[in-house]
Short mmCIF file of C-alpha atoms in Angstrom, two decimals:
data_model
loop_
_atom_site.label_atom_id
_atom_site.label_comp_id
_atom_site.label_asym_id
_atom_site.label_seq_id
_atom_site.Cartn_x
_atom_site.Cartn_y
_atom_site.Cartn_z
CA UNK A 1 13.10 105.62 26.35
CA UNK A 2 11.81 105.26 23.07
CA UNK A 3 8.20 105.27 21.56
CA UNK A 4 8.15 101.52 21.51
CA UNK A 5 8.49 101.27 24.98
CA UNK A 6 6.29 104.09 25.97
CA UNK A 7 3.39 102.42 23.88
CA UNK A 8 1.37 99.70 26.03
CA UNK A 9 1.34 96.80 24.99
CA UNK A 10 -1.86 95.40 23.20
CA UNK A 11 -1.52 92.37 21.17
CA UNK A 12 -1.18 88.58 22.25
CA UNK A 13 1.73 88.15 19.86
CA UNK A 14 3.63 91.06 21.81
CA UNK A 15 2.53 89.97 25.57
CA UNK A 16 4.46 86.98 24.54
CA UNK A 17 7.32 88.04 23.61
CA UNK A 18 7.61 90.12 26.29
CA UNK A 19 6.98 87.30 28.69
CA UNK A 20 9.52 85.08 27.02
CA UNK A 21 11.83 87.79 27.58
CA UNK A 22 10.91 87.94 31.37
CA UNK A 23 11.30 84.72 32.18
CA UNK A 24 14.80 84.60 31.71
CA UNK A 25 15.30 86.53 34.84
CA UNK A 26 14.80 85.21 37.87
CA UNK A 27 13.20 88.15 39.09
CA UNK A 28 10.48 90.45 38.07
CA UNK A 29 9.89 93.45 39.20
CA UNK A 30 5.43 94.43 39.18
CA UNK A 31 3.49 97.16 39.58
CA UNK A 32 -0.55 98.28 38.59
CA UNK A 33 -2.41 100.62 38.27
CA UNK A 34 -6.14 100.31 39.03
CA UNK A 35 -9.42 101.67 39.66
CA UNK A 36 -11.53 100.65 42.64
CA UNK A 37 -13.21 104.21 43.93
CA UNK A 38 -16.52 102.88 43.17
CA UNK A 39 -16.24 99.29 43.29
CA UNK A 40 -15.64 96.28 45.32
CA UNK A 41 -13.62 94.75 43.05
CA UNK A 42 -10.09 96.24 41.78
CA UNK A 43 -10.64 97.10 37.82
CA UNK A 44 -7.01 96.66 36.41
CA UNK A 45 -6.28 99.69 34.33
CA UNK A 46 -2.75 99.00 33.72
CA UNK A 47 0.85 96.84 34.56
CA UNK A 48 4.03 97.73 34.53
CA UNK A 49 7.08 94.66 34.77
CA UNK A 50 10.37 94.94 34.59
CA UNK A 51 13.50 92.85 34.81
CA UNK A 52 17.16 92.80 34.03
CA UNK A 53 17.10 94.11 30.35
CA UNK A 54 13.51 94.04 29.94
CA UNK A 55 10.98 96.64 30.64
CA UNK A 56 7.61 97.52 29.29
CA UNK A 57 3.79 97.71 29.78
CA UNK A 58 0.48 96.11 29.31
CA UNK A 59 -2.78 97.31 28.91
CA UNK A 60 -5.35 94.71 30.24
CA UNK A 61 -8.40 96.60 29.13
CA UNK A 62 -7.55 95.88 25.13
CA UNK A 63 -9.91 93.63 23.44
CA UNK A 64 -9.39 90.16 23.57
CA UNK A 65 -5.88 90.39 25.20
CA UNK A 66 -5.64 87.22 27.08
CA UNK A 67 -3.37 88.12 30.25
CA UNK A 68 -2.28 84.23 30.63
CA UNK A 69 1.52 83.99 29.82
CA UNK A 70 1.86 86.94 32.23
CA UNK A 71 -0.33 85.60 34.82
CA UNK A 72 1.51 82.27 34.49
CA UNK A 73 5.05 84.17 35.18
CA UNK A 74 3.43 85.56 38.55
CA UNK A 75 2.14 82.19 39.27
CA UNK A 76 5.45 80.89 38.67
CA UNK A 77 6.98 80.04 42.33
CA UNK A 78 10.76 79.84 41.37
CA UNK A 79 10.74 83.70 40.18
CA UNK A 80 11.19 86.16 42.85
CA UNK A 81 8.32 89.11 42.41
CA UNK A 82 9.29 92.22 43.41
CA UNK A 83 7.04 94.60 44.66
CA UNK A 84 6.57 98.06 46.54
CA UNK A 85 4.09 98.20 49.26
CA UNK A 86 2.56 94.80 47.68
CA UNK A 87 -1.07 94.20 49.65
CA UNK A 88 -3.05 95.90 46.97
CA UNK A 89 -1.09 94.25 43.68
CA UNK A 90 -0.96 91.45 45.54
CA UNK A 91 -5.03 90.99 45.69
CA UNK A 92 -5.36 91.98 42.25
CA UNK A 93 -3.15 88.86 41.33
CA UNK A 94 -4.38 86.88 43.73
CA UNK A 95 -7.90 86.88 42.45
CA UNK A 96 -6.56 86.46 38.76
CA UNK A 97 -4.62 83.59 39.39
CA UNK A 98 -6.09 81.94 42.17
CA UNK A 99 -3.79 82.64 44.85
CA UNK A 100 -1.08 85.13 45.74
CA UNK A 101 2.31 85.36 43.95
CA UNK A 102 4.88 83.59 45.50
CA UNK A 103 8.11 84.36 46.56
CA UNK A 104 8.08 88.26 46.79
CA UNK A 105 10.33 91.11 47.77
CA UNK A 106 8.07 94.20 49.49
CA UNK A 107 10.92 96.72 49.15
CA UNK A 108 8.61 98.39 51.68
CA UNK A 109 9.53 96.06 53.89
CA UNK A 110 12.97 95.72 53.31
CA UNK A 111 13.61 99.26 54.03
CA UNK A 112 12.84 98.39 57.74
CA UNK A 113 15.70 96.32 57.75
CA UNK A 114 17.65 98.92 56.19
CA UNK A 115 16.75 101.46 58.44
CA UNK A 116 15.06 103.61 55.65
CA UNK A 117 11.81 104.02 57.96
CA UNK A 118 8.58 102.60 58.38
CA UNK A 119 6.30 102.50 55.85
CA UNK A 120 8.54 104.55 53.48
CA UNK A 121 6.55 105.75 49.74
CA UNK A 122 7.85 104.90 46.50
CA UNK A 123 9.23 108.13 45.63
CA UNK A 124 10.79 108.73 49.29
CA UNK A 125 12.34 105.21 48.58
CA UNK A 126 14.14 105.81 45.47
CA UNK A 127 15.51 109.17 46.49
CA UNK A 128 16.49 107.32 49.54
CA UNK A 129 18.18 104.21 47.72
CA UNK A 130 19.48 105.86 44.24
CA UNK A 131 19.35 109.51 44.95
CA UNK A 132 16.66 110.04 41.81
CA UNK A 133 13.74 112.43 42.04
CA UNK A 134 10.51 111.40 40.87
CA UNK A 135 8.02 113.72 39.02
CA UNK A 136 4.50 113.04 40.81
CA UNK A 137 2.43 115.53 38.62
CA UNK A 138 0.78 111.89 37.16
CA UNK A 139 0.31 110.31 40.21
CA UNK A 140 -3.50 111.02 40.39
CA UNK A 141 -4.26 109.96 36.52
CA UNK A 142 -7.44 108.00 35.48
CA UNK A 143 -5.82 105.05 34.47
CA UNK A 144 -9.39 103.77 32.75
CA UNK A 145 -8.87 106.57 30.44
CA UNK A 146 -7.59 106.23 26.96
CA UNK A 147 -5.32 107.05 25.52
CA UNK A 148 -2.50 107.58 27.83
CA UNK A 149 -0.04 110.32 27.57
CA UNK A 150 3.64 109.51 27.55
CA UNK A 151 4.00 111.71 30.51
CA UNK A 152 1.65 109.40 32.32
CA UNK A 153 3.22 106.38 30.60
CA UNK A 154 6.62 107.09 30.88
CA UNK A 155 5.66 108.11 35.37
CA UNK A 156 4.12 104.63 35.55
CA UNK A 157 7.54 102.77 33.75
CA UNK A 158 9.20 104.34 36.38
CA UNK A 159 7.60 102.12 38.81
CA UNK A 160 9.51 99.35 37.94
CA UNK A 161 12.46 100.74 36.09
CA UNK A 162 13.52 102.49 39.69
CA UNK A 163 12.36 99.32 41.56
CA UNK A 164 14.51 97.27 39.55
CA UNK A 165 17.52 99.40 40.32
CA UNK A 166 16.58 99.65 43.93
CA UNK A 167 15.59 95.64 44.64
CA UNK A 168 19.20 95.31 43.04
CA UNK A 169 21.01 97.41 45.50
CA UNK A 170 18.61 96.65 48.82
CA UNK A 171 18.96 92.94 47.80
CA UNK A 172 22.86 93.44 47.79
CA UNK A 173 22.78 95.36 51.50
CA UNK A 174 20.80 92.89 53.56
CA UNK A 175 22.50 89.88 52.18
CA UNK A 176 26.09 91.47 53.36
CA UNK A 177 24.38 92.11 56.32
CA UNK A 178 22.78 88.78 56.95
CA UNK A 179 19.48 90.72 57.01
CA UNK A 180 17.54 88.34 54.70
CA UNK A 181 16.52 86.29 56.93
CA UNK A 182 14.98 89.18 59.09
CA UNK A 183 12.65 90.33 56.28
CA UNK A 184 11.78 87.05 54.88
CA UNK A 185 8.99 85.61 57.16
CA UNK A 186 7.41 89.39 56.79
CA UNK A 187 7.07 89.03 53.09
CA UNK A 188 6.14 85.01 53.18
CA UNK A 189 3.03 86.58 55.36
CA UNK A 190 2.07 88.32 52.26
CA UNK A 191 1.39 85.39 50.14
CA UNK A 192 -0.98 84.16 52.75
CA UNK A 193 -4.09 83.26 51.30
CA UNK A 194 -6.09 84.34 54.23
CA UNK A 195 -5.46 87.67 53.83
CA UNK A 196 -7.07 87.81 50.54
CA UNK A 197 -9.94 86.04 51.86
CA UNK A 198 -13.05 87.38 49.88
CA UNK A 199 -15.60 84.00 51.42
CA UNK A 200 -19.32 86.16 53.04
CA UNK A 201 -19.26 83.40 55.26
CA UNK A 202 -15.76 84.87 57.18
CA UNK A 203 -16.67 88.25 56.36
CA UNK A 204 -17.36 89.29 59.95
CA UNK A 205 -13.48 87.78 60.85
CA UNK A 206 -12.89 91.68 59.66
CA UNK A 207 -14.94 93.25 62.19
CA UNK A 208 -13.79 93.99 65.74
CA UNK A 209 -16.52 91.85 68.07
CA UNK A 210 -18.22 93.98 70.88
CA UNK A 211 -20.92 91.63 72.63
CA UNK A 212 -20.45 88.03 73.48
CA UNK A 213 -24.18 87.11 73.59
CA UNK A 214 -25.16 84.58 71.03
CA UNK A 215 -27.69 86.60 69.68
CA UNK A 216 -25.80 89.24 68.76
CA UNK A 217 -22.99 87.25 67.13
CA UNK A 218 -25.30 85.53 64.93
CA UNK A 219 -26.78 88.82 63.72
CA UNK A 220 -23.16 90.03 63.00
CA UNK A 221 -21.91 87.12 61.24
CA UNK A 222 -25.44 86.94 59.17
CA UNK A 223 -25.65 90.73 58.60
CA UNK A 224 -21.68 90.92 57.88
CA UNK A 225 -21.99 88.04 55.56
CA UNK A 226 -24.73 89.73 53.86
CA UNK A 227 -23.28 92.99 52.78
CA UNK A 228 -20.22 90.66 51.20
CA UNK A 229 -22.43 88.76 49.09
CA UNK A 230 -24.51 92.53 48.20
CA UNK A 231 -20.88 93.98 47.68
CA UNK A 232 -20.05 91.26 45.38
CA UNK A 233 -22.69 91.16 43.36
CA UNK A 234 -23.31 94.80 43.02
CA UNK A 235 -19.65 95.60 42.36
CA UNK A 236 -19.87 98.02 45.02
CA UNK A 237 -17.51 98.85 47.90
CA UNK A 238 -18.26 97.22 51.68
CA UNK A 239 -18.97 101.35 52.73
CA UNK A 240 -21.37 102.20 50.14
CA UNK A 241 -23.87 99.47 50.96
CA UNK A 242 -23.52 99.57 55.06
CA UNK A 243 -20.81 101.02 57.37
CA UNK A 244 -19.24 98.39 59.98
CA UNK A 245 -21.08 100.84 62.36
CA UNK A 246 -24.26 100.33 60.74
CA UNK A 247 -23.89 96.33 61.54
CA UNK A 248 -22.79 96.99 64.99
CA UNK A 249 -25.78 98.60 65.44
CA UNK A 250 -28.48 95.79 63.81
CA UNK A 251 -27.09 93.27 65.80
CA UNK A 252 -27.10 95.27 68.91
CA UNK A 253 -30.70 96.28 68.58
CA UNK A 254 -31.82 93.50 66.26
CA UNK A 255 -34.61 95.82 64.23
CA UNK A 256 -37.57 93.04 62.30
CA UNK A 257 -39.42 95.90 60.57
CA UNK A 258 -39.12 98.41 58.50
CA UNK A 259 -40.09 101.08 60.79
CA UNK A 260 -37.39 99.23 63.24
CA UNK A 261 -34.98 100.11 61.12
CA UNK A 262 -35.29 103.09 60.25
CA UNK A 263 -34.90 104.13 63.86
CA UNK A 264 -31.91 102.80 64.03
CA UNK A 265 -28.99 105.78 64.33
CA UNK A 266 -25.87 104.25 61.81
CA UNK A 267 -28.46 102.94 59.25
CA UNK A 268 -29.51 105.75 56.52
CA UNK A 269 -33.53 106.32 56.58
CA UNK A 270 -35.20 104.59 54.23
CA UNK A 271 -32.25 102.73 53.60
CA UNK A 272 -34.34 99.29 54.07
CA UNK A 273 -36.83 99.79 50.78
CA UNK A 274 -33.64 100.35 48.96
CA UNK A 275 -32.27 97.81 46.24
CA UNK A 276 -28.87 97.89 48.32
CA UNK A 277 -30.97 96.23 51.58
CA UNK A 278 -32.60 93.26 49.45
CA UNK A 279 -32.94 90.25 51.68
CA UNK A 280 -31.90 92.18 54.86
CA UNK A 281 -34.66 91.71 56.83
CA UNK A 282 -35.07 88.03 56.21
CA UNK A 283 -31.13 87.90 56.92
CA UNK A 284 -31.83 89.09 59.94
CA UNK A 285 -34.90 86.96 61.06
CA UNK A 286 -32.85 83.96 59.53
CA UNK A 287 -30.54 84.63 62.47
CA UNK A 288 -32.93 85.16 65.43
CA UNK A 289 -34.55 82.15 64.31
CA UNK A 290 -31.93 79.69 64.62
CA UNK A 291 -28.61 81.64 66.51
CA UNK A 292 -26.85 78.25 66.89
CA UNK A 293 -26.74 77.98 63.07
CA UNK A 294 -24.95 81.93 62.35
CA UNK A 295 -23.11 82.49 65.98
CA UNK A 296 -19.06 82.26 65.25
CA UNK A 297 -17.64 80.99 68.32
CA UNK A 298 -17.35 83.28 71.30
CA UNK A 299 -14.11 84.89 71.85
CA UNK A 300 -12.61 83.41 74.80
CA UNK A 301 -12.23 86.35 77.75
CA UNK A 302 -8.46 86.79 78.33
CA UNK A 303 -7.38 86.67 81.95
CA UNK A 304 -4.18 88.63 81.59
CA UNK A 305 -1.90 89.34 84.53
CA UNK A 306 -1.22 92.95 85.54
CA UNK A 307 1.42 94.64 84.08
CA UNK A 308 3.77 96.19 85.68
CA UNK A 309 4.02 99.53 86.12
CA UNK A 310 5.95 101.39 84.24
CA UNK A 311 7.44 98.06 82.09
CA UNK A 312 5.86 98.70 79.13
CA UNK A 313 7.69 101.99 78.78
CA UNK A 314 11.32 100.80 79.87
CA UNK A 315 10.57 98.01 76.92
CA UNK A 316 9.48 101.27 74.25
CA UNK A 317 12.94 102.76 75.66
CA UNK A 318 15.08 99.27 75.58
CA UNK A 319 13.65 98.78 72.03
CA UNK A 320 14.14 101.91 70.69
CA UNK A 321 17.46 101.86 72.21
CA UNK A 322 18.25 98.19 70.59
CA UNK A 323 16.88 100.03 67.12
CA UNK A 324 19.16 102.86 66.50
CA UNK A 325 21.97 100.85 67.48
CA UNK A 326 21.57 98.75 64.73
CA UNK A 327 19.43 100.84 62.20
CA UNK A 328 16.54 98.65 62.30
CA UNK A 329 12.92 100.41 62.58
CA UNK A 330 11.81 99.46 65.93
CA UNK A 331 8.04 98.01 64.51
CA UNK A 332 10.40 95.00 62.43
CA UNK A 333 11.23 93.82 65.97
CA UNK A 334 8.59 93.84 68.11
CA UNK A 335 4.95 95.88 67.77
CA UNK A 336 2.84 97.36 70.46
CA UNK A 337 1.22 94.00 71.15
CA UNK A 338 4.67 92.32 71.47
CA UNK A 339 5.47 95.04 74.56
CA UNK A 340 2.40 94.49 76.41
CA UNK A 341 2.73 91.02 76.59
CA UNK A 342 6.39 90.98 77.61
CA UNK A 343 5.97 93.08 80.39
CA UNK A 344 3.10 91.24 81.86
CA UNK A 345 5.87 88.42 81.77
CA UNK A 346 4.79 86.18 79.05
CA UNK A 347 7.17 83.93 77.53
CA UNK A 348 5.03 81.96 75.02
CA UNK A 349 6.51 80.95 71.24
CA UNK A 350 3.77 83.20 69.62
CA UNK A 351 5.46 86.33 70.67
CA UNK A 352 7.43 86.98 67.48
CA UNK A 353 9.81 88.87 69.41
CA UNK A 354 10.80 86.17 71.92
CA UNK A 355 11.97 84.12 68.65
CA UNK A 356 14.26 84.08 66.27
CA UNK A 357 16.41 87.17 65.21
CA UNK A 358 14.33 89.35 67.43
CA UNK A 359 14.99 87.42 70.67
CA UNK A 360 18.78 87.74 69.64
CA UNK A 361 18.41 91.54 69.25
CA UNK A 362 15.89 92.37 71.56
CA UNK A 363 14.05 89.91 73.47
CA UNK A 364 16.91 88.11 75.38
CA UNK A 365 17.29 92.44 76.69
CA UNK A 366 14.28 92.86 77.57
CA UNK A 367 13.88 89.53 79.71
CA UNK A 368 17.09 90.88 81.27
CA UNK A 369 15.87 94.34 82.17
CA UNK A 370 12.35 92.95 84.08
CA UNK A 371 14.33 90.84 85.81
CA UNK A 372 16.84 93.27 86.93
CA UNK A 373 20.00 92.02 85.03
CA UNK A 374 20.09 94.72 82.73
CA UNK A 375 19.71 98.49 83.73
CA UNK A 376 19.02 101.63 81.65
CA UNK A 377 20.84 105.00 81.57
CA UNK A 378 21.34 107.93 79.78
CA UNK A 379 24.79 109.42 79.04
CA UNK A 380 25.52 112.07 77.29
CA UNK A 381 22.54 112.24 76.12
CA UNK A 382 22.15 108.50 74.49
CA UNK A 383 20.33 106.08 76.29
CA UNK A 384 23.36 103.57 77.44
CA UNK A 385 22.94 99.28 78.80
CA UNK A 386 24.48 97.94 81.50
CA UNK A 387 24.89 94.60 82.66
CA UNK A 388 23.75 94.13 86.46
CA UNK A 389 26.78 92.22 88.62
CA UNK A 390 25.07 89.24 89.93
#
């Protein structure tokens, strides 16, 4: 690499260039670095993009440097993005362009498909795919800082330089194997907007409800609501101005007072004459006062069937069984949720693995084994199917 490279660039004139040479390819391979310790929202430190040719970096923190003709690139919907373990990037971009990047490759992902394992790091990844060892000593750099070292500038290249190599050669593998397909609806789900969802007013969607009672799901959705908009505005994270436990708690015991509060267990003392609790209170007498007007609906109860014994585990064994065979990690096919509702005998279209690929691969067995056409056994050691005579 040369000094050119390792220096970030700063000026408009350059981030154009460098776009213009991008955009020939019709991929582009993206990764950041950011801060967000103390914040709610993500403070982009640094990007790294690479394509075919074309590799470099920008510093978004120089004066005046309009990001635009990059951000226009990832807005750009007939360029593939490639990515590693996306989520985070991907709600960085999302919030600077107005919605996630579209199409994407999560070589994350694709290493499912590839049998690679689940959830596999960067540096595991590359050793994995191009038999390259990364050095980590810069992993944990302050990216705010400046100036950057080339040691730290030439470790975060490498994010994309590798991932361009790697996307390349994954890419290659699943289309020989007809994988695509497999790994494409997981990385469309990515470039939901709903997942990105930053609106108070859904805010308690990310809480698990414990009570049914009106009252306490209007306190929830008010109280949850609230600590977005504090968040937000105080450029704090969700933790450091009340834990989810904390609002669990208010709109279990619904506290009016000061004093109310303060004898509540999950709620700091004194925490209610802070600056982080302005409006509290009133959030919470807002809600008492008119439930109808903050109360989500009530979760529906679910009247499940039994399951059977011992069928979820014969599934764990069919699917781990159906996962070696063809070097697949088992959570691509079907999840924990998926198993359950299988063995209670439920055969709706929602169940991702009664559809598509997966039903090909997996759930068309495991039909087969709770109704007794197919039968499980080990030999020599390996866990063997056999087709029941009729």
């Amino acid at each position: 690499m040369t000094d050119k490279i390792l220096t970030p660039i700063t000026q408009q004139e350059e981030l154009q260039k460098f776009c213009d040479s991008l955009s020939k390819s019709s991929f582009i391979c993206v990764d950041t670095e950011f801060h967000r310790e103390t914040t709610f929202w993500p403070e982009l430190c640094l990007v790294q993009a690479s394509a075919p040719g074309v590799e470099g970096l920008i510093d978004p923190m120089a004066p005046d440097l309009d990001l635009k003709p990059f951000l226009d690139l990832m807005a750009d919907t007939s360029r593939v993005k490639v990515f590693h373990a996306a989520r985070q990037d991907m709600e960085i971009f999302n919030r600077l362009i107005g919605t996630p990047p579209a199409p994407i490759f999560d070589t994350q992902i694709a290493a499912m498909a590839l049998g690679l394992g689940d959830s596999i790091s960067y540096d595991n990844l590359i050793q994995r795919t191009l038999r390259r060892q990364i050095d980590k000593s810069s992993q944990f750099t302050d990216w705010k800082r400046r100036p950057l070292s080339d040691k730290q500038l030439t470790y975060a290249l490498g994010d994309v330089t590798h991932l361009r190599d790697a996307y390349l050669q994954m890419r290659e593998q699943l289309e020989s194997q007809g994988r695509m397909k497999w790994v494409a609806d997981e990385m469309a789900q990515l470039s939901d907007p709903a997942l990105y969802d930053t609106n108070p007013k859904n805010a308690w969607q990310r809480l698990k409800l414990r009570k049914t009672h009106k009252d306490y799901l209007a306190v929830f959705a008010a109280v949850a609501e609230w600590r977005e908009r504090q968040a937000q505005a105080l450029d704090r994270p969700r933790r450091r101005i009340l834990k989810d436990d904390a609002i669990q708690e208010i709109a279990d015991q619904k506290p009016k007072t000061q004093e109310h509060f303060d004898r509540l267990r999950a709620v700091p003392k004194g925490f209610i004459r802070s600056r982080n609790a302005d409006g509290l209170i009133e959030t919470v007498e807002a809600a008492l006062a008119d439930p109808d007007a903050y109360a989500p609906p009530a979760p529906k109860r679910q009247h499940n069937p039994q399951t059977p014994a011992g069928a979820p585990e014969m599934l764990k064994v069919l699917l781990k069984a159906v996962s070696d065979d063809i070097n697949v990690v088992p959570r691509l096919i079907a999840n924990a949720s998926d198993i359950e509702r299988i063995a209670r005998g439920e055969t709706s279209d929602d169940i991702p693995a009664l559809t598509g690929w997966r039903y090909d691969v997996f759930g068309k067995k495991a039909r087969s084994l709770l109704t007794g056409k197919l039968a499980l056994a080990f030999e020599d050691g390996q866990v063997r199917l056999f087709e029941q005579n009729a």
